[in-house]
Short mmCIF file of C-alpha atoms in Angstrom, two decimals:
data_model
loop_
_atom_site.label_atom_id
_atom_site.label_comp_id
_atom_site.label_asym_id
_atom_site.label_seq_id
_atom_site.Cartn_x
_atom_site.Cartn_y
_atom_site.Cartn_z
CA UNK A 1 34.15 -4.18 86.96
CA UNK A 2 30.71 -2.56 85.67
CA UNK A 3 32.44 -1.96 82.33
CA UNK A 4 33.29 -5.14 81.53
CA UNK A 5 29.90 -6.05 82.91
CA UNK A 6 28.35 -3.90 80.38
CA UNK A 7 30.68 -5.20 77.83
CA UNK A 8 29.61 -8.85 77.96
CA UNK A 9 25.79 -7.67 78.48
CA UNK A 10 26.37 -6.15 75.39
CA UNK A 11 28.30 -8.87 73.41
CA UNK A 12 25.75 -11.16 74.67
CA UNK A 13 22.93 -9.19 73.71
CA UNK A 14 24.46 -8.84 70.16
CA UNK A 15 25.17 -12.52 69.55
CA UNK A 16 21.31 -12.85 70.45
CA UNK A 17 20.56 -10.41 67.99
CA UNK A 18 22.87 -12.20 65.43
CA UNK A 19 21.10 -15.67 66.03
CA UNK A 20 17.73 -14.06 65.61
CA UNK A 21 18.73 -12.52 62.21
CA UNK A 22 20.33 -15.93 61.02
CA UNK A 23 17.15 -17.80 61.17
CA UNK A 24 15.96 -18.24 57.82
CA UNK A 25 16.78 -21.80 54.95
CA UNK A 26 20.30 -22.09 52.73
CA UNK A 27 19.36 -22.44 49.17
CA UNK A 28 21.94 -24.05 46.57
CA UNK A 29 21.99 -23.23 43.18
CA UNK A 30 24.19 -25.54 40.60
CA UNK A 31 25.28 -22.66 37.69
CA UNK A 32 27.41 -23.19 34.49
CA UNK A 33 29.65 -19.95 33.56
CA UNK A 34 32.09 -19.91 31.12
CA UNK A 35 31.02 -23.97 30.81
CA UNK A 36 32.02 -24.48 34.36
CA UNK A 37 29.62 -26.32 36.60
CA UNK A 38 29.71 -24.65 39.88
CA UNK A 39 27.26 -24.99 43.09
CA UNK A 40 26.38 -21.90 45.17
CA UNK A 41 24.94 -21.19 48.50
CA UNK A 42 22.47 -18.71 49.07
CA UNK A 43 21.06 -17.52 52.53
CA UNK A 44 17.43 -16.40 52.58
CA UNK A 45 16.36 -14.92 55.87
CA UNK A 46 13.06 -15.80 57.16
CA UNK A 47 10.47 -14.17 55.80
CA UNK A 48 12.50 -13.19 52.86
CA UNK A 49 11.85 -13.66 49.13
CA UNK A 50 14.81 -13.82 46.58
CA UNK A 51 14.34 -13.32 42.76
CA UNK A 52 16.77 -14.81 40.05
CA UNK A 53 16.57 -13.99 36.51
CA UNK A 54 20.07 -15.14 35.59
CA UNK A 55 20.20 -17.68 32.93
CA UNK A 56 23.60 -19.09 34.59
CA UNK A 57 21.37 -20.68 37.24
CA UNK A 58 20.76 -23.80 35.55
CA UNK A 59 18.35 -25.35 38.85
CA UNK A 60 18.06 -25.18 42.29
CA UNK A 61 19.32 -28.43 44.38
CA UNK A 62 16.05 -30.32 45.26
CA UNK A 63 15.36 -33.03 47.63
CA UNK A 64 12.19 -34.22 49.77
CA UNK A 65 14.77 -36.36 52.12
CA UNK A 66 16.64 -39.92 52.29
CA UNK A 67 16.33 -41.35 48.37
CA UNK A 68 16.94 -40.24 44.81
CA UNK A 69 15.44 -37.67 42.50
CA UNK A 70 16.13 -36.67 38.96
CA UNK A 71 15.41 -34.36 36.36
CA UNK A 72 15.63 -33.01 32.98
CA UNK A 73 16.54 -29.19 32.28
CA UNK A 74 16.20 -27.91 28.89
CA UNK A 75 17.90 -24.64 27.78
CA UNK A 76 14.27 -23.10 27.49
CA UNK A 77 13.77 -23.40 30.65
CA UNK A 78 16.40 -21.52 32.20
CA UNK A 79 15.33 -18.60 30.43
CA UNK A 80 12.19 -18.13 33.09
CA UNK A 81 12.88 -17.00 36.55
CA UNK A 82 13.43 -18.72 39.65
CA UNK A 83 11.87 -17.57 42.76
CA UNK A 84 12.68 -18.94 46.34
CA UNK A 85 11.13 -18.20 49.86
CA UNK A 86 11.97 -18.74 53.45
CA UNK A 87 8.70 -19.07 54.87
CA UNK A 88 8.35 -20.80 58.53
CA UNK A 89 11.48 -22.24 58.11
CA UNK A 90 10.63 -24.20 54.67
CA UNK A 91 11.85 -23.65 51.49
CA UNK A 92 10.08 -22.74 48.55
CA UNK A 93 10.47 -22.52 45.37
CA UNK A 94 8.43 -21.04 42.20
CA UNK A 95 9.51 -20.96 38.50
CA UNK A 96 7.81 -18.41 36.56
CA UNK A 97 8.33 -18.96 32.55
CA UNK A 98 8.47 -16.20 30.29
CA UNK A 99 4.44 -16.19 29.57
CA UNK A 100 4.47 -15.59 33.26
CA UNK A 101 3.12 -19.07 33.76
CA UNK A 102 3.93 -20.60 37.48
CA UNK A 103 4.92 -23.90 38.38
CA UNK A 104 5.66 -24.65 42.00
CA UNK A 105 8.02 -27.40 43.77
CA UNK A 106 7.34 -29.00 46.62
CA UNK A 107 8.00 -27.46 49.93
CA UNK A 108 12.11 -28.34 51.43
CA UNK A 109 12.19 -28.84 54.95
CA UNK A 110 16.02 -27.57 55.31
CA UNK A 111 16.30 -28.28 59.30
CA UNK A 112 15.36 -32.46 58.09
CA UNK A 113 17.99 -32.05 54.92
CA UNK A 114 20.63 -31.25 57.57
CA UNK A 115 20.66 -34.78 58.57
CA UNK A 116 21.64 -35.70 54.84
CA UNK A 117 24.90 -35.94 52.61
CA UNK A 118 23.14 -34.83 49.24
CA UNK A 119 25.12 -35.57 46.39
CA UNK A 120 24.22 -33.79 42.76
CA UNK A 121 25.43 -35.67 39.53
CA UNK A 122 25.30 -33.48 36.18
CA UNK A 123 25.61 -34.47 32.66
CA UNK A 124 24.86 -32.19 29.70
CA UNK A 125 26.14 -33.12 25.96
CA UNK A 126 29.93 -32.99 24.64
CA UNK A 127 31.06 -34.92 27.69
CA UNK A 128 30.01 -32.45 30.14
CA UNK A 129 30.01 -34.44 33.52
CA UNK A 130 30.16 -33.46 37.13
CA UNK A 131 29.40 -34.67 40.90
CA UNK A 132 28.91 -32.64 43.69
CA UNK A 133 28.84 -33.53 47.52
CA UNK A 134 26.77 -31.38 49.72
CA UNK A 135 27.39 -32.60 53.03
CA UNK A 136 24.67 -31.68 55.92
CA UNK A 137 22.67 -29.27 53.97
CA UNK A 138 25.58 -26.86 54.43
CA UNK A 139 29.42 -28.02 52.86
CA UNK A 140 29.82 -28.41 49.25
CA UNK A 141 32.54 -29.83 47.82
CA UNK A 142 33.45 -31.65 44.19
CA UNK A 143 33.08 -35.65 44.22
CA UNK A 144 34.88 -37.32 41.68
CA UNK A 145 33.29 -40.65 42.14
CA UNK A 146 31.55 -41.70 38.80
CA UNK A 147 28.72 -39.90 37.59
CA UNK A 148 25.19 -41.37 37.64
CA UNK A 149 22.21 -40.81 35.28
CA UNK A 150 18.87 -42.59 37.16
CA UNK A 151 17.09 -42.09 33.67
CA UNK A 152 19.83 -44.66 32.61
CA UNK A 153 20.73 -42.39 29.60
CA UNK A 154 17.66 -42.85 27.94
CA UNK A 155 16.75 -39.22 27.71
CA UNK A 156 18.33 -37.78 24.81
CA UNK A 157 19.82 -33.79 25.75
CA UNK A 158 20.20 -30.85 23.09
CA UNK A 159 23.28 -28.15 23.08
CA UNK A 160 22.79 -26.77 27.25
CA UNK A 161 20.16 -29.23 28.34
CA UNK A 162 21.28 -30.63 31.44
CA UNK A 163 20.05 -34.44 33.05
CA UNK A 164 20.53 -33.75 37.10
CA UNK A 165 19.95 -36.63 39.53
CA UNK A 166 20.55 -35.97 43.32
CA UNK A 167 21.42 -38.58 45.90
CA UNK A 168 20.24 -37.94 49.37
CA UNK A 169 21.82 -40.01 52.42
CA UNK A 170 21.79 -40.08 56.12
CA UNK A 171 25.36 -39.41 57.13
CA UNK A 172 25.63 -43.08 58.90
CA UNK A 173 28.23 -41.98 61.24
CA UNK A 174 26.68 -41.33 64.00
CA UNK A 175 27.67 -44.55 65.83
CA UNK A 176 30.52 -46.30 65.08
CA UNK A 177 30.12 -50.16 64.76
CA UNK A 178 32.44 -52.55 66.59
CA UNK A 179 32.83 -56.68 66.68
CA UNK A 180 33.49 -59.81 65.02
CA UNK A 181 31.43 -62.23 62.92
CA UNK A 182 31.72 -65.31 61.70
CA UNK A 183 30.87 -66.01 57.73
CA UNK A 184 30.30 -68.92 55.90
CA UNK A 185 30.44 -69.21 52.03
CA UNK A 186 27.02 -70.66 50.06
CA UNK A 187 27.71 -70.80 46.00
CA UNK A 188 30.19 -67.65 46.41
CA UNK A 189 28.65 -65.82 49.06
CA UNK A 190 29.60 -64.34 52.42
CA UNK A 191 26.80 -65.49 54.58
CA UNK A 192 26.51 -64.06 58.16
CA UNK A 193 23.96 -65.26 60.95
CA UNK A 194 21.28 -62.48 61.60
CA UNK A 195 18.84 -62.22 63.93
CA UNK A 196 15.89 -59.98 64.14
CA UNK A 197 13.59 -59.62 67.75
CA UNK A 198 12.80 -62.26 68.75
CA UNK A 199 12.91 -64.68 65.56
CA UNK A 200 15.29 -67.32 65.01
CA UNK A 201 18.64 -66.37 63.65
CA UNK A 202 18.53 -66.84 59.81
CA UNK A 203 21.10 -65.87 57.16
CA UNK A 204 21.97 -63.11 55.29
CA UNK A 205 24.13 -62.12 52.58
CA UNK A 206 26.43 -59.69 52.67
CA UNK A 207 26.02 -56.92 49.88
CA UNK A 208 28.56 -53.90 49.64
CA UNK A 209 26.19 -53.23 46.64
CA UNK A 210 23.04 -53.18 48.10
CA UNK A 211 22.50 -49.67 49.40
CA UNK A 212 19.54 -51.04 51.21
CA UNK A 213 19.75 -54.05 53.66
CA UNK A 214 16.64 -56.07 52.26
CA UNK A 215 14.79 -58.76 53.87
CA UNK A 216 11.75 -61.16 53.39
CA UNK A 217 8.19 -60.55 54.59
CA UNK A 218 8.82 -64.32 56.06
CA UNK A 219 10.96 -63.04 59.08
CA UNK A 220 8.62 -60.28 60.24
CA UNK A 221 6.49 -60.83 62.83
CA UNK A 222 2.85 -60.06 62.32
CA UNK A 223 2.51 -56.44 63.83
CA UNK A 224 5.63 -55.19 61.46
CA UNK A 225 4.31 -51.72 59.82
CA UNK A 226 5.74 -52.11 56.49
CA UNK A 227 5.62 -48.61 54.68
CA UNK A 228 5.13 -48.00 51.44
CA UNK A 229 7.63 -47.09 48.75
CA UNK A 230 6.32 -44.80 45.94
CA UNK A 231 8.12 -42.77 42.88
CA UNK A 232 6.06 -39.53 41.90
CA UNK A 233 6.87 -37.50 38.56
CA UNK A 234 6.11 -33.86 38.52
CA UNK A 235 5.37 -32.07 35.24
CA UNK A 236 3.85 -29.35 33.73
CA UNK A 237 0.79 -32.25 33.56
CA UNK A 238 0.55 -32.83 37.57
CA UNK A 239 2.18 -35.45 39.74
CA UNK A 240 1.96 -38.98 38.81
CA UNK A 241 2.18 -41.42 40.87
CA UNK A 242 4.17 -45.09 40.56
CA UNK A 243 4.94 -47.93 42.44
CA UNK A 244 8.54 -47.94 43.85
CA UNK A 245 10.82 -51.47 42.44
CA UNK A 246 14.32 -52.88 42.92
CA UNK A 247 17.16 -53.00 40.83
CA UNK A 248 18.71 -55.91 40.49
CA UNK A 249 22.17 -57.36 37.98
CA UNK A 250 19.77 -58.44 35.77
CA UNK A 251 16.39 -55.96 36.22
CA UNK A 252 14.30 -54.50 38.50
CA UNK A 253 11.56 -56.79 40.83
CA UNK A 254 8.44 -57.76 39.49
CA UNK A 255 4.97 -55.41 40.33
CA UNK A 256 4.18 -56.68 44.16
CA UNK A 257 7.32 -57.82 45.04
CA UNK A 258 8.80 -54.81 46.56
CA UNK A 259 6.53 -54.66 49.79
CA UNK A 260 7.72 -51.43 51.18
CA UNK A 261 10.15 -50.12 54.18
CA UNK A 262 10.18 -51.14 57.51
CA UNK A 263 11.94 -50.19 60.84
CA UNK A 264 13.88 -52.14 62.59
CA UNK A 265 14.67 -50.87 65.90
CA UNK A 266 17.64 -53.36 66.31
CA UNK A 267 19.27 -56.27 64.60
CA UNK A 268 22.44 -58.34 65.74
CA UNK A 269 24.72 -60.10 63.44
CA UNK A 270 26.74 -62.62 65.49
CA UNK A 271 27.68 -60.02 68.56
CA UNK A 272 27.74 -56.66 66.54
CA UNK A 273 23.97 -54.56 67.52
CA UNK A 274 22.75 -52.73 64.97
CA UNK A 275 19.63 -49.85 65.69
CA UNK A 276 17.57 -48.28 63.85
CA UNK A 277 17.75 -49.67 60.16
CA UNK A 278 15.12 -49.05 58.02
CA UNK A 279 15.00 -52.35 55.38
CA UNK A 280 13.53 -52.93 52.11
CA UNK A 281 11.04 -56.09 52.35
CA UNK A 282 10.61 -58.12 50.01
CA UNK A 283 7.01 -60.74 49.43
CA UNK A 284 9.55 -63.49 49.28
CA UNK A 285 13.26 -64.21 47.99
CA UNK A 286 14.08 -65.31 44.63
CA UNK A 287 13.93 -69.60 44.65
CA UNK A 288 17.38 -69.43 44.37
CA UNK A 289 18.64 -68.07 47.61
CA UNK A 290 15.26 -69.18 48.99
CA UNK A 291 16.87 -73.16 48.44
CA UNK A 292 19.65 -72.19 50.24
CA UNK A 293 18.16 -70.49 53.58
CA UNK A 294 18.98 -67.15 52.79
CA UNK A 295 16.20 -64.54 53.44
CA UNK A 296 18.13 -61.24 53.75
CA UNK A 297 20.80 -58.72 52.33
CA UNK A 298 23.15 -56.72 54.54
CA UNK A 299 23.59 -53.70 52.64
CA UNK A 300 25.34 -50.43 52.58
CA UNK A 301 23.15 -48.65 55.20
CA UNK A 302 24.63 -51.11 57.82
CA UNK A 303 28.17 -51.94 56.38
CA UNK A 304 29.35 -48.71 56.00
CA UNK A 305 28.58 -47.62 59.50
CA UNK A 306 32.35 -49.03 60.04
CA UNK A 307 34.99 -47.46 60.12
CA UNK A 308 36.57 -50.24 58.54
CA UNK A 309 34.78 -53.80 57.49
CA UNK A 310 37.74 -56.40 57.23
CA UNK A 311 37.35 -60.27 56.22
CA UNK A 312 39.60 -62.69 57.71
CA UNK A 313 40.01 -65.96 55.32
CA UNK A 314 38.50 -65.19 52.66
CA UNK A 315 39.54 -67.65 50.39
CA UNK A 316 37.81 -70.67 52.83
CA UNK A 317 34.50 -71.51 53.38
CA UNK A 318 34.40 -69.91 56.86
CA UNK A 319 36.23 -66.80 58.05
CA UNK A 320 35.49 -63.80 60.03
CA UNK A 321 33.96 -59.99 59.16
CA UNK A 322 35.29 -57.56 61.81
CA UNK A 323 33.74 -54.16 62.48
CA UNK A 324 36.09 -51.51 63.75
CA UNK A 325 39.57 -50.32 63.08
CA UNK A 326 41.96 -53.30 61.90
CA UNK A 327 45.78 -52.73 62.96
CA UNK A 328 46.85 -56.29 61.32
CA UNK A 329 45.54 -55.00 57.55
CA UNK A 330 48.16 -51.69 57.90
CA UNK A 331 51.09 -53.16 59.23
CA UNK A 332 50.90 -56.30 56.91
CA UNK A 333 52.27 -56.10 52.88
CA UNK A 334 48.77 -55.36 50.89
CA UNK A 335 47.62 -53.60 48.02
CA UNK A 336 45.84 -50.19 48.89
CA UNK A 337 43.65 -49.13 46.16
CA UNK A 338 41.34 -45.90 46.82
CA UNK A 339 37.75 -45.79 46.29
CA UNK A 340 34.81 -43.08 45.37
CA UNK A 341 31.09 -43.42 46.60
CA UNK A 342 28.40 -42.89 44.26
CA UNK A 343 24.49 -43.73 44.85
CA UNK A 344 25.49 -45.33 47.81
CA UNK A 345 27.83 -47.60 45.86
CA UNK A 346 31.62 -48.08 45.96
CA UNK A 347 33.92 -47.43 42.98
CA UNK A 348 37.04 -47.98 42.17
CA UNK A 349 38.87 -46.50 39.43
CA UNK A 350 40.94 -49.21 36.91
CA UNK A 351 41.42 -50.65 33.21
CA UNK A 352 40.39 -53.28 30.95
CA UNK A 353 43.07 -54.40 28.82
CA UNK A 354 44.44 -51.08 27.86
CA UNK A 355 40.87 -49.51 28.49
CA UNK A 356 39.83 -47.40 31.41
CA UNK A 357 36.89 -48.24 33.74
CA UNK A 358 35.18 -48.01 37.08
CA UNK A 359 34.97 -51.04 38.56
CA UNK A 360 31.80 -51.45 41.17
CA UNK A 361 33.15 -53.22 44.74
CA UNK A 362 30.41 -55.66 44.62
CA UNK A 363 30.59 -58.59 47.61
CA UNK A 364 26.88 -59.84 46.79
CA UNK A 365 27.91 -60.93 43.29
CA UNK A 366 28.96 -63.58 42.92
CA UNK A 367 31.19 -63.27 39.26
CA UNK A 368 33.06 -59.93 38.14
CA UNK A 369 30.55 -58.85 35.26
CA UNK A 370 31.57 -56.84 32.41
CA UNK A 371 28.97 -55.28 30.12
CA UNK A 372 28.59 -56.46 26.33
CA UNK A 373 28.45 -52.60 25.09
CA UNK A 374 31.94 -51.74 26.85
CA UNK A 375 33.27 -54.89 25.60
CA UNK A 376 31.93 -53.99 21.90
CA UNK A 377 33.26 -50.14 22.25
CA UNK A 378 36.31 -50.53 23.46
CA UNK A 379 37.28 -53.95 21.57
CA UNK A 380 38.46 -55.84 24.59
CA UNK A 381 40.55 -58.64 23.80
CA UNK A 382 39.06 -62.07 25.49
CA UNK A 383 39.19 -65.57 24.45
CA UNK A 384 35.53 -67.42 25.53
CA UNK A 385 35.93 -70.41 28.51
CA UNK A 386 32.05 -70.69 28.43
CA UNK A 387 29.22 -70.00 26.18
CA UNK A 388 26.33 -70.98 28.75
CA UNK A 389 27.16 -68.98 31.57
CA UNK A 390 24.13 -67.28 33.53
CA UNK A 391 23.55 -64.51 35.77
CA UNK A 392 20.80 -63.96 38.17
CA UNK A 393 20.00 -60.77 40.19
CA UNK A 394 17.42 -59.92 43.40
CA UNK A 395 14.64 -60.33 40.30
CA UNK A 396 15.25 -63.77 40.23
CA UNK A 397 15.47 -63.64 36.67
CA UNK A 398 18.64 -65.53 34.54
CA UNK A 399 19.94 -64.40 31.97
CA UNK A 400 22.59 -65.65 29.06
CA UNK A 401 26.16 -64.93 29.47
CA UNK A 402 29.60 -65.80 28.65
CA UNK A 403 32.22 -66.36 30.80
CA UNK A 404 35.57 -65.42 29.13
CA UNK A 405 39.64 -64.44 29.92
CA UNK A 406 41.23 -61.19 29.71
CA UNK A 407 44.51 -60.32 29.32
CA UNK A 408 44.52 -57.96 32.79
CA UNK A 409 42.19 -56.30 35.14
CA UNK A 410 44.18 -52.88 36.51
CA UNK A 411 43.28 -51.49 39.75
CA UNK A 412 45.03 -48.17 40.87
CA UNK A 413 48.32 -48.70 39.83
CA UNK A 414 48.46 -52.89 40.30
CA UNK A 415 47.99 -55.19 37.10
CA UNK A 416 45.96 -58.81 37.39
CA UNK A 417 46.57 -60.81 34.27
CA UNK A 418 44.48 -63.94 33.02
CA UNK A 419 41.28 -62.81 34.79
CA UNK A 420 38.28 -64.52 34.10
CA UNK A 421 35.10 -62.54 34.33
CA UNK A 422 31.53 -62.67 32.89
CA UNK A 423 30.21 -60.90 29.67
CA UNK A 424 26.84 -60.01 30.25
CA UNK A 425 24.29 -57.21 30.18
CA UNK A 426 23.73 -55.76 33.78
CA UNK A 427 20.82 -54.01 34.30
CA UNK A 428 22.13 -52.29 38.02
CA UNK A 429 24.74 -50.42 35.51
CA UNK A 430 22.21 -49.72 33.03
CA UNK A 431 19.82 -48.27 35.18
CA UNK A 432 22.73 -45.61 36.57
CA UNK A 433 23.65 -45.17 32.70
CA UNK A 434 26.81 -46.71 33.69
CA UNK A 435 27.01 -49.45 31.60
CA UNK A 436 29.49 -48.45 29.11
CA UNK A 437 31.92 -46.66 31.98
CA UNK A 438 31.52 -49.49 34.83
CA UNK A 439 31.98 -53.42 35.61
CA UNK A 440 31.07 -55.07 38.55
CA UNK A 441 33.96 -56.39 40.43
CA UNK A 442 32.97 -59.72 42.20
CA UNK A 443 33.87 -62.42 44.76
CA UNK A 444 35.46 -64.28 42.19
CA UNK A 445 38.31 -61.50 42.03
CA UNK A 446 38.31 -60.83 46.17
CA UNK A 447 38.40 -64.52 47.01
CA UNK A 448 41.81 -64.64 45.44
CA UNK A 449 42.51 -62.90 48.79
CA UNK A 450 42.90 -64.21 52.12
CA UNK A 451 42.04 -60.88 53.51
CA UNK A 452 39.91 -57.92 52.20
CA UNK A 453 39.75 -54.54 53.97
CA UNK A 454 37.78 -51.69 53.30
CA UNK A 455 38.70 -48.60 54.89
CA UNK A 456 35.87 -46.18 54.41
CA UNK A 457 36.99 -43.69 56.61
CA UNK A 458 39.97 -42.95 54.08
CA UNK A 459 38.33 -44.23 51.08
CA UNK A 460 40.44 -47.30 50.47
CA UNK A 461 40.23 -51.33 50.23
CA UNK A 462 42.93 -53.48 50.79
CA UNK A 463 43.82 -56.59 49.74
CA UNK A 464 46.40 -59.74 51.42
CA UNK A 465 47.38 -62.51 49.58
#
């Protein structure tokens, strides 16, 4: 009995050693060898310092927490040396060019970025491409959602200069939401009842698209703390500092529009409870939805935080959105199509005519939008119903369209022939620099349907005639 007392003293005593030495920050390093993108993790105990002079390291992952961050690596660059710390439990890092000239990041809090899925898109020149998910600060694993580009491809790259842009998002599955809603349809849109403290219940669109729900500065009571949004650029020059905006379809908000964050500790739509969502506010809502009583956008942050978000009757002017796991949508004939997340956006992959694309599941648009430049590139075949069409986004602004008729829109493996859809120029796929790989796929497509499903713990959507 005393030896097997001594035994688990001593196992015990060893796992506490082993916990004390395992303290320290994980460090991830995206490489190219042999023109292969690869991520790596790296351990640095606390207190430790680690040096890397290899010019396969093309950057360390970087993110301050919840939002996006890009940046621009030049094959000069690489040729310096990367030095990382794990001091107190933060992560630092150094770069030291080859005059010996430092240039520090700002400190990582790693215990905060365990909270986050971080996802890492790559592009370099010759159609070098790559996602990455890093899940919790600790799992990494290839995405093969589309890639995104937050310069919008405006940054032209030499031979081994790299654009990075890195995604970071609370992993919304903490709580599971349940319950059933009832919609109504205004000019296209699902519009659910919403209601916020103790203010009336108003309406709200509901925006796959939106990866923030958004709301107006109207429907806040007076002692709301609305936090502000800012964008800072480091360079060699300092840290510059600008004023955060929204994208919309057709361009980002206007100076002063874009108020800020603000927490909500709960909102209810129709029976479903929803805490803790932190919402975009607005100074008002375009005139548009303004005329027709909406004054907020249900977004990602909140949708996705089903399992599964089925509508019922779709194709009327009032139906149902249910939270939770939906039996009827599996044992009923529908077409399953899988989907990829990117940005915080869903994506599914299809064709054009006889040309490949990503089409963006987009429930707050109201037409399925296909840029001009993928149109022009890929010489899409389409006879013109009208030459006035417009399109307005969140900006409020309108802009010129056409509304034309393909020959077929492919999902997955299923054909659609004689779709009408818009020609325009969408700034939400020009920002990503996905406007000559993407299209926005509208409710003019899913209200075809009487009942949409998307499954987002398996990455599918379904669809029931």
């Amino acid at each position: 009995m005393k030896k097997n007392l001594f035994i688990l003293a001593t196992l015990l005593l060893s796992n506490g050693l082993l916990n004390a030495q395992q303290q320290g920050c994980n460090c991830f390093l995206l490489t190219e060898k042999n023109k292969k993108l690869e991520i790596e993790k790296v351990f640095i105990q606390e207190g430790n310092t680690e040096i890397f002079n290899d010019t396969t390291i093309i950057t360390p992952v970087f993110s301050l927490g919840e939002g996006l961050n890009g940046d621009m690596i030049q094959k000069e660059r690489r040729k310096g040396i990367l030095i990382a710390q794990c001091k107190n439990n933060m992560l630092k890092y150094r770069f030291r060019d080859a005059a010996g000239n430092e240039k520090p990041l700002p400190d990582m809090n790693p215990k905060e970025l365990e909270k986050l899925n971080i996802r890492v898109n790559v592009k370099g020149t010759n159609g070098i491409q790559k996602a990455f998910l890093i899940e919790n600060y600790n799992t990494i694993n290839e995405d093969n959602g589309p890639v995104i580009d937050m310069f919008g491809g405006k940054i032209p790259l030499q031979d081994e200069d790299f654009i990075i842009t890195t995604e970071s998002k609370k992993n919304l599955k903490t709580s599971v939401l349940s319950g059933t809603v009832i919609f109504k349809t205004i000019d296209n849109w699902m519009v659910v009842p919403v209601k916020i403290g103790s203010v009336e219940t108003v309406d709200f669109i509901v925006d796959l698209a939106a990866t923030s729900t958004v709301i107006s500065k109207t429907i806040l009571p007076e002692s709301a703390v609305i936090r502000k949004m800012e964008m800072v650029e480091y360079s060699a020059k300092g840290n510059n500092t600008k004023e955060a905006t929204m994208q919309g379809a057709t361009g980002s908000t206007q100076t002063g529009t874009l108020l800020g964050k603000t927490k909500l500790e709960q909102l209810e739509i129709g029976e479903v409870k929803v805490a803790d969502v932190d919402a975009s506010v607005l100074i008002n809502f375009p005139e548009k939805l303004q005329k027709a009583g909406i004054v907020g956008i249900l977004g990602s942050d909140v949708l996705l935080r089903a399992n599964v978000l089925t509508f019922h009757e779709v194709t009327s002017q009032n139906g149902t959105m249910v939270f939770g796991d939906e039996t009827e949508v599996k044992i009923n004939p529908s077409i399953q199509i899988p989907f990829s997340i990117a940005g915080g956006l869903l994506f599914a992959d299809g064709t054009i005519g006889e040309a490949l694309i990503k089409f963006l599941l987009d429930t707050g648009a109201r037409e399925t939008i296909l840029s001009n430049e993928f149109a022009k590139e890929n010489h899409i075949t389409y006879s013109i119903v009208d030459h006035n069409k417009t399109i307005t986004g969140i900006d409020g602004k309108s802009k010129n369209a056409l509304l034309v008729e393909v020959p077929s829109i492919g999902l997955d493996r299923f054909k659609f022939h004689n779709e009408r859809i818009v020609l325009g120029d969408v700034a939400a796929l020009q920002s990503f620099g996905l406007s000559k790989d993407a299209a926005i796929l509208g409710m003019t497509f899913f209200r075809k349907f009487s009942t949409v499903s998307f499954d987002f713990k398996n990455g599918k959507f379904s669809l029931v005639k």
